[in-house]
Amino acid sequence: MMSETDRIERSIVINAPRERVWRALASAEEFGAWFGVDLSGQSFKVGQRARAKMNLPDHPDCYFDATFARIEPTSLMAFHWIPYPIDPAADLANEEPTLVTFILHEAANNATLLKVVESGFDRVPAHRRARAFEMNSGGWEAQLRRIAKYAGE
């Protein structure tokens, strides 16, 4: 049984057709444009890793580092990553990653309901679990606003 702190769920309605929102997620370059990472020349494929430096002025050594688990065009994209990797207590090589899943649904007026679920926080080491959960929880709220602005019409 999962605890209340094992998963983060956020959603937003984006004023854009599902295909447009999908491109903003599934194209590495478009994903990078709104997420804040230069993924030029990379692509998202199941079983493959995408890695690049984040564009975070306060954290110049932070990387987006994800391995893709599922891609179902226009419906779902999921990857594994280490949450809150800028935490100096993070053991990036040995921690179990969380699973980030984006789910797209049709919404009224040719809009798209985008949901993000990040699960697996119960496996994050206890000494950093609460902070990783807190940081990613706020992070997903900000990132959903960013993709809505980027993909919205």
CSV table of N, CA, C and O in Angstrom, one decimal, residues 13-128:
chain,number,residue,atom,x,y,z
A,13,VAL,N,-5.4,22.1,-17.4
A,13,VAL,CA,-6.1,22.2,-18.7
A,13,VAL,C,-5.3,23.2,-19.5
A,13,VAL,O,-5.1,24.3,-19.1
A,14,ILE,N,-4.8,22.7,-20.7
A,14,ILE,CA,-4.0,23.6,-21.6
A,14,ILE,C,-4.9,23.9,-22.8
A,14,ILE,O,-5.5,23.0,-23.4
A,15,ASN,N,-4.9,25.2,-23.1
A,15,ASN,CA,-5.8,25.6,-24.3
A,15,ASN,C,-5.0,25.3,-25.6
A,15,ASN,O,-4.6,26.2,-26.3
A,16,ALA,N,-5.0,24.0,-25.9
A,16,ALA,CA,-4.3,23.6,-27.1
A,16,ALA,C,-4.8,22.2,-27.4
A,16,ALA,O,-5.1,21.4,-26.5
A,17,PRO,N,-4.9,21.8,-28.7
A,17,PRO,CA,-5.2,20.4,-29.0
A,17,PRO,C,-4.2,19.4,-28.4
A,17,PRO,O,-3.1,19.7,-28.2
A,18,ARG,N,-4.7,18.2,-28.2
A,18,ARG,CA,-3.9,17.1,-27.6
A,18,ARG,C,-2.6,16.9,-28.4
A,18,ARG,O,-1.6,16.7,-27.8
A,19,GLU,N,-2.7,16.9,-29.7
A,19,GLU,CA,-1.5,16.7,-30.6
A,19,GLU,C,-0.4,17.7,-30.3
A,19,GLU,O,0.8,17.4,-30.3
A,20,ARG,N,-0.8,19.0,-30.1
A,20,ARG,CA,0.1,20.0,-29.8
A,20,ARG,C,0.8,19.8,-28.4
A,20,ARG,O,2.0,20.0,-28.3
A,21,VAL,N,0.0,19.5,-27.5
A,21,VAL,CA,0.6,19.2,-26.1
A,21,VAL,C,1.5,18.0,-26.2
A,21,VAL,O,2.6,18.0,-25.6
A,22,TRP,N,1.1,17.0,-26.9
A,22,TRP,CA,1.9,15.8,-27.1
A,22,TRP,C,3.3,16.2,-27.7
A,22,TRP,O,4.3,15.7,-27.2
A,23,ARG,N,3.3,17.0,-28.7
A,23,ARG,CA,4.6,17.5,-29.3
A,23,ARG,C,5.5,18.2,-28.3
A,23,ARG,O,6.7,18.0,-28.2
A,24,ALA,N,4.9,19.0,-27.4
A,24,ALA,CA,5.6,19.7,-26.4
A,24,ALA,C,6.2,18.8,-25.4
A,24,ALA,O,7.3,19.1,-24.8
A,25,LEU,N,5.6,17.6,-25.2
A,25,LEU,CA,6.1,16.6,-24.3
A,25,LEU,C,7.1,15.7,-25.0
A,25,LEU,O,8.2,15.4,-24.5
A,26,ALA,N,6.8,15.1,-26.1
A,26,ALA,CA,7.5,14.0,-26.7
A,26,ALA,C,8.7,14.4,-27.6
A,26,ALA,O,9.6,13.6,-27.9
A,27,SER,N,8.7,15.7,-28.1
A,27,SER,CA,9.9,16.2,-28.8
A,27,SER,C,10.9,16.6,-27.8
A,27,SER,O,10.6,17.5,-27.0
A,28,ALA,N,12.1,16.1,-27.8
A,28,ALA,CA,13.1,16.4,-26.8
A,28,ALA,C,13.4,17.9,-26.8
A,28,ALA,O,13.5,18.5,-25.8
A,29,GLU,N,13.5,18.5,-28.0
A,29,GLU,CA,13.8,19.9,-28.1
A,29,GLU,C,12.7,20.8,-27.6
A,29,GLU,O,12.9,21.7,-26.9
A,30,GLU,N,11.4,20.4,-27.9
A,30,GLU,CA,10.3,21.2,-27.3
A,30,GLU,C,10.2,21.0,-25.8
A,30,GLU,O,9.9,21.9,-25.1
A,31,PHE,N,10.4,19.8,-25.4
A,31,PHE,CA,10.3,19.5,-23.9
A,31,PHE,C,11.4,20.4,-23.2
A,31,PHE,O,11.1,21.0,-22.2
A,32,GLY,N,12.6,20.4,-23.8
A,32,GLY,CA,13.6,21.2,-23.2
A,32,GLY,C,13.3,22.7,-23.2
A,32,GLY,O,13.7,23.4,-22.2
A,33,ALA,N,12.6,23.2,-24.2
A,33,ALA,CA,12.3,24.6,-24.3
A,33,ALA,C,11.4,25.1,-23.1
A,33,ALA,O,11.7,26.1,-22.6
A,34,TRP,N,10.5,24.3,-22.7
A,34,TRP,CA,9.6,24.7,-21.6
A,34,TRP,C,10.1,24.2,-20.2
A,34,TRP,O,9.9,24.8,-19.2
A,35,PHE,N,10.9,23.1,-20.2
A,35,PHE,CA,11.3,22.5,-19.0
A,35,PHE,C,12.6,23.1,-18.5
A,35,PHE,O,12.9,23.1,-17.3
A,36,GLY,N,13.3,23.8,-19.4
A,36,GLY,CA,14.5,24.5,-18.9
A,36,GLY,C,15.8,23.7,-19.1
A,36,GLY,O,16.7,23.7,-18.2
A,37,VAL,N,15.9,22.9,-20.2
A,37,VAL,CA,17.1,22.1,-20.4
A,37,VAL,C,17.3,22.0,-21.9
A,37,VAL,O,16.4,22.0,-22.7
A,38,ASP,N,18.6,22.1,-22.3
A,38,ASP,CA,18.9,22.0,-23.7
A,38,ASP,C,19.1,20.5,-24.1
A,38,ASP,O,20.1,19.9,-23.9
A,39,LEU,N,18.1,20.0,-24.8
A,39,LEU,CA,18.1,18.6,-25.2
A,39,LEU,C,18.3,18.5,-26.7
A,39,LEU,O,17.9,17.5,-27.4
A,40,SER,N,18.9,19.5,-27.3
A,40,SER,CA,19.1,19.6,-28.8
A,40,SER,C,19.8,18.3,-29.2
A,40,SER,O,20.8,17.8,-28.6
A,41,GLY,N,19.3,17.7,-30.3
A,41,GLY,CA,20.0,16.5,-30.9
A,41,GLY,C,19.6,15.2,-30.2
A,41,GLY,O,20.0,14.2,-30.6
A,42,GLN,N,18.8,15.3,-29.1
A,42,GLN,CA,18.4,14.1,-28.4
A,42,GLN,C,17.0,13.7,-28.8
A,42,GLN,O,16.2,14.5,-29.4
A,43,SER,N,16.6,12.5,-28.5
A,43,SER,CA,15.2,12.1,-28.7
A,43,SER,C,14.8,11.2,-27.6
A,43,SER,O,15.6,10.6,-26.9
A,44,PHE,N,13.5,11.1,-27.4
A,44,PHE,CA,13.0,10.3,-26.3
A,44,PHE,C,12.5,8.9,-26.9
A,44,PHE,O,11.7,8.9,-27.8
A,45,LYS,N,13.1,7.9,-26.4
A,45,LYS,CA,12.8,6.5,-26.9
A,45,LYS,C,12.8,5.6,-25.7
A,45,LYS,O,13.6,5.7,-24.8
A,46,VAL,N,11.8,4.6,-25.7
A,46,VAL,CA,11.7,3.7,-24.5
A,46,VAL,C,13.1,2.9,-24.4
A,46,VAL,O,13.7,2.5,-25.4
A,47,GLY,N,13.5,2.9,-23.1
A,47,GLY,CA,14.8,2.2,-22.8
A,47,GLY,C,16.0,3.0,-23.0
A,47,GLY,O,17.1,2.6,-22.6
A,48,GLN,N,15.8,4.3,-23.5
A,48,GLN,CA,17.0,5.1,-23.7
A,48,GLN,C,17.0,6.3,-22.7
A,48,GLN,O,16.0,6.7,-22.1
A,49,ARG,N,18.2,6.8,-22.5
A,49,ARG,CA,18.4,7.8,-21.5
A,49,ARG,C,18.6,9.2,-22.2
A,49,ARG,O,19.2,9.2,-23.3
A,50,ALA,N,18.0,10.2,-21.6
A,50,ALA,CA,18.2,11.6,-22.1
A,50,ALA,C,18.9,12.3,-21.0
A,50,ALA,O,18.4,12.3,-19.8
A,51,ARG,N,20.0,13.0,-21.3
A,51,ARG,CA,20.7,13.7,-20.2
A,51,ARG,C,21.2,15.0,-20.7
A,51,ARG,O,21.8,15.0,-21.8
A,52,ALA,N,21.0,16.1,-20.0
A,52,ALA,CA,21.6,17.4,-20.4
A,52,ALA,C,21.5,18.3,-19.2
A,52,ALA,O,20.8,18.2,-18.2
A,53,LYS,N,22.4,19.3,-19.2
A,53,LYS,CA,22.5,20.3,-18.1
A,53,LYS,C,21.2,21.2,-18.1
A,53,LYS,O,20.7,21.6,-19.2
A,54,MET,N,20.7,21.4,-16.9
A,54,MET,CA,19.5,22.3,-16.8
A,54,MET,C,19.9,23.7,-16.9
A,54,MET,O,21.1,24.1,-16.6
A,55,ASN,N,19.0,24.6,-17.2
A,55,ASN,CA,19.3,26.0,-17.3
A,55,ASN,C,18.8,26.7,-16.0
A,55,ASN,O,17.9,27.5,-16.1
A,56,LEU,N,19.4,26.3,-14.9
A,56,LEU,CA,19.0,26.9,-13.6
A,56,LEU,C,20.1,27.8,-13.1
A,56,LEU,O,21.1,27.3,-12.7
A,57,PRO,N,19.9,29.1,-13.1
A,57,PRO,CA,21.0,30.0,-12.7
A,57,PRO,C,21.5,29.7,-11.2
A,57,PRO,O,22.6,29.9,-10.9
A,58,ASP,N,20.5,29.3,-10.3
A,58,ASP,CA,20.9,29.1,-9.0
A,58,ASP,C,21.6,27.7,-8.7
A,58,ASP,O,22.2,27.5,-7.7
A,59,HIS,N,21.5,26.8,-9.7
A,59,HIS,CA,22.0,25.5,-9.6
A,59,HIS,C,22.7,25.1,-10.9
A,59,HIS,O,22.2,24.3,-11.7
A,60,PRO,N,23.9,25.7,-11.2
A,60,PRO,CA,24.6,25.5,-12.4
A,60,PRO,C,25.0,24.0,-12.7
A,60,PRO,O,25.3,23.7,-13.9
A,61,ASP,N,25.1,23.2,-11.7
A,61,ASP,CA,25.5,21.8,-12.0
A,61,ASP,C,24.4,20.8,-11.9
A,61,ASP,O,24.6,19.6,-11.7
A,62,CYS,N,23.2,21.2,-12.1
A,62,CYS,CA,22.0,20.3,-12.1
A,62,CYS,C,21.7,19.8,-13.5
A,62,CYS,O,21.8,20.5,-14.5
A,63,TYR,N,21.4,18.5,-13.6
A,63,TYR,CA,21.2,17.8,-14.9
A,63,TYR,C,19.8,17.2,-14.9
A,63,TYR,O,19.3,16.7,-13.9
A,64,PHE,N,19.1,17.3,-16.1
A,64,PHE,CA,18.0,16.5,-16.4
A,64,PHE,C,18.6,15.2,-16.8
A,64,PHE,O,19.4,15.1,-17.7
A,65,ASP,N,18.2,14.1,-16.1
A,65,ASP,CA,18.7,12.8,-16.4
A,65,ASP,C,17.6,11.8,-16.3
A,65,ASP,O,17.2,11.4,-15.1
A,66,ALA,N,17.1,11.3,-17.4
A,66,ALA,CA,15.9,10.4,-17.3
A,66,ALA,C,16.1,9.3,-18.3
A,66,ALA,O,16.7,9.4,-19.4
A,67,THR,N,15.5,8.1,-17.9
A,67,THR,CA,15.4,7.0,-18.8
A,67,THR,C,14.0,6.7,-19.0
A,67,THR,O,13.2,6.5,-18.1
A,68,PHE,N,13.6,6.6,-20.3
A,68,PHE,CA,12.2,6.5,-20.7
A,68,PHE,C,11.7,5.1,-20.6
A,68,PHE,O,12.3,4.1,-21.1
A,69,ALA,N,10.5,5.0,-19.9
A,69,ALA,CA,9.9,3.7,-19.6
A,69,ALA,C,8.8,3.3,-20.6
A,69,ALA,O,8.6,2.2,-21.0
A,70,ARG,N,7.9,4.3,-20.9
A,70,ARG,CA,6.8,4.1,-21.8
A,70,ARG,C,6.5,5.4,-22.6
A,70,ARG,O,6.6,6.5,-22.1
A,71,ILE,N,6.2,5.1,-23.9
A,71,ILE,CA,5.7,6.2,-24.7
A,71,ILE,C,4.6,5.7,-25.6
A,71,ILE,O,4.8,4.7,-26.3
A,72,GLU,N,3.4,6.2,-25.4
A,72,GLU,CA,2.2,5.9,-26.1
A,72,GLU,C,1.7,7.1,-26.8
A,72,GLU,O,1.1,8.0,-26.1
A,73,PRO,N,2.0,7.3,-28.1
A,73,PRO,CA,1.8,8.6,-28.7
A,73,PRO,C,0.4,9.2,-28.5
A,73,PRO,O,-0.6,8.5,-28.5
A,74,THR,N,0.4,10.4,-28.1
A,74,THR,CA,-0.7,11.3,-27.8
A,74,THR,C,-1.4,11.0,-26.5
A,74,THR,O,-2.4,11.6,-26.2
A,75,SER,N,-1.0,10.0,-25.8
A,75,SER,CA,-1.7,9.5,-24.6
A,75,SER,C,-0.8,9.5,-23.3
A,75,SER,O,-1.3,10.0,-22.3
A,76,LEU,N,0.4,9.0,-23.4
A,76,LEU,CA,1.2,8.8,-22.2
A,76,LEU,C,2.7,8.8,-22.5
A,76,LEU,O,3.1,8.2,-23.5
A,77,MET,N,3.4,9.4,-21.6
A,77,MET,CA,4.9,9.3,-21.6
A,77,MET,C,5.4,9.2,-20.2
A,77,MET,O,4.9,9.9,-19.3
A,78,ALA,N,6.3,8.2,-20.0
A,78,ALA,CA,6.8,8.0,-18.6
A,78,ALA,C,8.3,7.8,-18.6
A,78,ALA,O,8.9,7.2,-19.5
A,79,PHE,N,9.0,8.4,-17.6
A,79,PHE,CA,10.4,8.2,-17.4
A,79,PHE,C,10.7,8.0,-16.0
A,79,PHE,O,10.0,8.4,-15.1
A,80,HIS,N,11.9,7.5,-15.7
A,80,HIS,CA,12.5,7.3,-14.4
A,80,HIS,C,13.6,8.4,-14.2
A,80,HIS,O,14.3,8.6,-15.2
A,81,TRP,N,13.6,8.9,-13.0
A,81,TRP,CA,14.7,9.8,-12.7
A,81,TRP,C,14.9,9.9,-11.2
A,81,TRP,O,14.1,9.4,-10.4
A,82,ILE,N,16.0,10.5,-10.7
A,82,ILE,CA,16.2,10.7,-9.3
A,82,ILE,C,15.6,12.0,-9.0
A,82,ILE,O,16.0,13.1,-9.5
A,83,PRO,N,14.7,12.1,-8.0
A,83,PRO,CA,14.0,13.3,-7.6
A,83,PRO,C,15.0,14.2,-6.9
A,83,PRO,O,15.8,13.8,-6.1
A,84,TYR,N,14.8,15.5,-7.1
A,84,TYR,CA,15.6,16.6,-6.4
A,84,TYR,C,17.1,16.3,-6.4
A,84,TYR,O,17.7,16.1,-5.4
A,85,PRO,N,17.6,16.2,-7.7
A,85,PRO,CA,19.0,15.7,-7.8
A,85,PRO,C,20.1,16.7,-7.3
A,85,PRO,O,21.2,16.4,-7.1
A,86,ILE,N,19.7,18.0,-7.1
A,86,ILE,CA,20.6,19.0,-6.6
A,86,ILE,C,20.9,18.9,-5.1
A,86,ILE,O,21.7,19.6,-4.6
A,87,ASP,N,20.1,18.0,-4.4
A,87,ASP,CA,20.3,17.8,-3.0
A,87,ASP,C,21.7,17.2,-2.8
A,87,ASP,O,22.1,16.2,-3.4
A,88,PRO,N,22.6,17.9,-2.0
A,88,PRO,CA,23.9,17.3,-1.8
A,88,PRO,C,23.9,16.0,-1.2
A,88,PRO,O,24.9,15.2,-1.3
A,89,ALA,N,22.8,15.6,-0.5
A,89,ALA,CA,22.7,14.3,0.1
A,89,ALA,C,22.3,13.2,-0.8
A,89,ALA,O,22.3,12.0,-0.5
A,90,ALA,N,22.0,13.6,-2.1
A,90,ALA,CA,21.5,12.6,-3.1
A,90,ALA,C,22.7,11.7,-3.5
A,90,ALA,O,23.7,12.2,-3.8
A,91,ASP,N,22.4,10.4,-3.6
A,91,ASP,CA,23.4,9.5,-4.1
A,91,ASP,C,22.9,9.1,-5.5
A,91,ASP,O,22.2,8.1,-5.7
A,92,LEU,N,23.2,9.9,-6.5
A,92,LEU,CA,22.7,9.8,-7.8
A,92,LEU,C,23.0,8.4,-8.5
A,92,LEU,O,22.2,7.9,-9.3
A,93,ALA,N,24.1,7.8,-8.1
A,93,ALA,CA,24.4,6.5,-8.7
A,93,ALA,C,23.7,5.3,-8.1
A,93,ALA,O,23.6,4.3,-8.7
A,94,ASN,N,23.3,5.5,-6.8
A,94,ASN,CA,22.7,4.3,-6.1
A,94,ASN,C,21.3,4.4,-5.7
A,94,ASN,O,20.7,3.4,-5.2
A,95,GLU,N,20.7,5.6,-5.7
A,95,GLU,CA,19.3,5.7,-5.3
A,95,GLU,C,18.3,5.1,-6.4
A,95,GLU,O,18.7,5.1,-7.5
A,96,GLU,N,17.2,4.6,-5.9
A,96,GLU,CA,16.2,4.1,-6.8
A,96,GLU,C,15.4,5.3,-7.3
A,96,GLU,O,15.0,6.2,-6.6
A,97,PRO,N,15.2,5.4,-8.6
A,97,PRO,CA,14.5,6.5,-9.2
A,97,PRO,C,13.0,6.5,-9.0
A,97,PRO,O,12.4,5.4,-8.7
A,98,THR,N,12.4,7.6,-9.1
A,98,THR,CA,10.9,7.7,-9.1
A,98,THR,C,10.5,7.5,-10.6
A,98,THR,O,11.3,7.6,-11.5
A,99,LEU,N,9.2,7.4,-10.7
A,99,LEU,CA,8.6,7.3,-12.1
A,99,LEU,C,7.7,8.5,-12.3
A,99,LEU,O,6.8,8.8,-11.5
A,100,VAL,N,8.0,9.2,-13.4
A,100,VAL,CA,7.2,10.4,-13.8
A,100,VAL,C,6.4,10.0,-15.0
A,100,VAL,O,6.9,9.5,-16.0
A,101,THR,N,5.1,10.2,-14.9
A,101,THR,CA,4.1,9.8,-15.9
A,101,THR,C,3.3,11.0,-16.3
A,101,THR,O,2.7,11.6,-15.4
A,102,PHE,N,3.3,11.3,-17.6
A,102,PHE,CA,2.4,12.3,-18.1
A,102,PHE,C,1.3,11.6,-18.9
A,102,PHE,O,1.5,10.7,-19.7
A,103,ILE,N,0.1,12.1,-18.6
A,103,ILE,CA,-1.1,11.5,-19.2
A,103,ILE,C,-1.9,12.6,-19.8
A,103,ILE,O,-2.2,13.6,-19.1
A,104,LEU,N,-2.3,12.4,-21.0
A,104,LEU,CA,-3.1,13.4,-21.8
A,104,LEU,C,-4.5,12.9,-22.0
A,104,LEU,O,-4.7,11.8,-22.4
A,105,HIS,N,-5.5,13.8,-21.8
A,105,HIS,CA,-6.9,13.5,-22.1
A,105,HIS,C,-7.5,14.7,-22.9
A,105,HIS,O,-7.1,15.9,-22.7
A,106,GLU,N,-8.5,14.4,-23.7
A,106,GLU,CA,-9.2,15.5,-24.3
A,106,GLU,C,-10.0,16.3,-23.3
A,106,GLU,O,-10.4,15.8,-22.3
A,107,ALA,N,-10.1,17.6,-23.5
A,107,ALA,CA,-10.9,18.5,-22.6
A,107,ALA,C,-11.8,19.3,-23.5
A,107,ALA,O,-11.7,19.3,-24.7
A,108,ALA,N,-12.7,20.0,-22.9
A,108,ALA,CA,-13.7,20.8,-23.6
A,108,ALA,C,-13.0,21.9,-24.5
A,108,ALA,O,-11.9,22.3,-24.1
A,109,ASN,N,-13.7,22.3,-25.5
A,109,ASN,CA,-13.3,23.4,-26.4
A,109,ASN,C,-11.9,23.1,-27.0
A,109,ASN,O,-11.1,24.0,-27.1
A,110,ASN,N,-11.6,21.9,-27.4
A,110,ASN,CA,-10.4,21.5,-28.1
A,110,ASN,C,-9.1,21.8,-27.2
A,110,ASN,O,-8.1,22.0,-27.7
A,111,ALA,N,-9.3,21.7,-25.9
A,111,ALA,CA,-8.2,21.8,-25.0
A,111,ALA,C,-7.8,20.4,-24.6
A,111,ALA,O,-8.3,19.4,-24.9
A,112,THR,N,-6.7,20.4,-23.7
A,112,THR,CA,-6.1,19.1,-23.3
A,112,THR,C,-5.9,19.1,-21.8
A,112,THR,O,-5.4,20.1,-21.2
A,113,LEU,N,-6.4,18.1,-21.1
A,113,LEU,CA,-6.1,17.9,-19.7
A,113,LEU,C,-4.8,17.1,-19.6
A,113,LEU,O,-4.7,16.0,-20.1
A,114,LEU,N,-3.8,17.7,-19.0
A,114,LEU,CA,-2.5,17.1,-18.8
A,114,LEU,C,-2.3,16.8,-17.3
A,114,LEU,O,-2.4,17.7,-16.5
A,115,LYS,N,-2.0,15.6,-17.0
A,115,LYS,CA,-1.8,15.1,-15.7
A,115,LYS,C,-0.4,14.6,-15.6
A,115,LYS,O,0.1,13.9,-16.5
A,116,VAL,N,0.3,15.0,-14.5
A,116,VAL,CA,1.6,14.4,-14.2
A,116,VAL,C,1.5,13.7,-12.9
A,116,VAL,O,0.9,14.2,-11.9
A,117,VAL,N,2.1,12.5,-12.8
A,117,VAL,CA,2.1,11.7,-11.6
A,117,VAL,C,3.6,11.3,-11.4
A,117,VAL,O,4.2,10.7,-12.3
A,118,GLU,N,4.1,11.6,-10.2
A,118,GLU,CA,5.5,11.1,-9.9
A,118,GLU,C,5.3,10.2,-8.7
A,118,GLU,O,4.8,10.7,-7.6
A,119,SER,N,5.7,9.0,-8.9
A,119,SER,CA,5.5,8.0,-7.8
A,119,SER,C,6.8,7.3,-7.5
A,119,SER,O,7.7,7.3,-8.3
A,120,GLY,N,6.9,6.8,-6.2
A,120,GLY,CA,8.0,6.0,-5.8
A,120,GLY,C,8.8,6.8,-4.7
A,120,GLY,O,9.9,6.4,-4.4
A,121,PHE,N,8.3,7.8,-4.1
A,121,PHE,CA,9.0,8.6,-3.1
A,121,PHE,C,9.3,7.7,-1.8
A,121,PHE,O,10.2,8.0,-1.1
A,122,ASP,N,8.5,6.7,-1.6
A,122,ASP,CA,8.7,5.9,-0.4
A,122,ASP,C,10.0,5.1,-0.5
A,122,ASP,O,10.6,4.6,0.5
A,123,ARG,N,10.6,5.0,-1.7
A,123,ARG,CA,11.9,4.4,-1.9
A,123,ARG,C,13.1,5.4,-1.8
A,123,ARG,O,14.2,5.0,-1.9
A,124,VAL,N,12.8,6.7,-1.8
A,124,VAL,CA,13.8,7.7,-1.6
A,124,VAL,C,14.4,7.5,-0.2
A,124,VAL,O,13.6,7.3,0.8
A,125,PRO,N,15.7,7.6,0.0
A,125,PRO,CA,16.2,7.4,1.4
A,125,PRO,C,15.5,8.4,2.3
A,125,PRO,O,15.3,9.5,2.0
A,126,ALA,N,15.3,7.9,3.5
A,126,ALA,CA,14.5,8.6,4.5
A,126,ALA,C,15.1,10.0,4.9
A,126,ALA,O,14.3,10.9,5.1
A,127,HIS,N,16.4,10.1,4.9
A,127,HIS,CA,17.0,11.4,5.2
A,127,HIS,C,16.8,12.5,4.2
A,127,HIS,O,17.0,13.7,4.5
A,128,ARG,N,16.3,12.2,3.0
A,128,ARG,CA,16.0,13.2,2.1
A,128,ARG,C,14.6,13.1,1.4
A,128,ARG,O,14.2,13.9,0.6
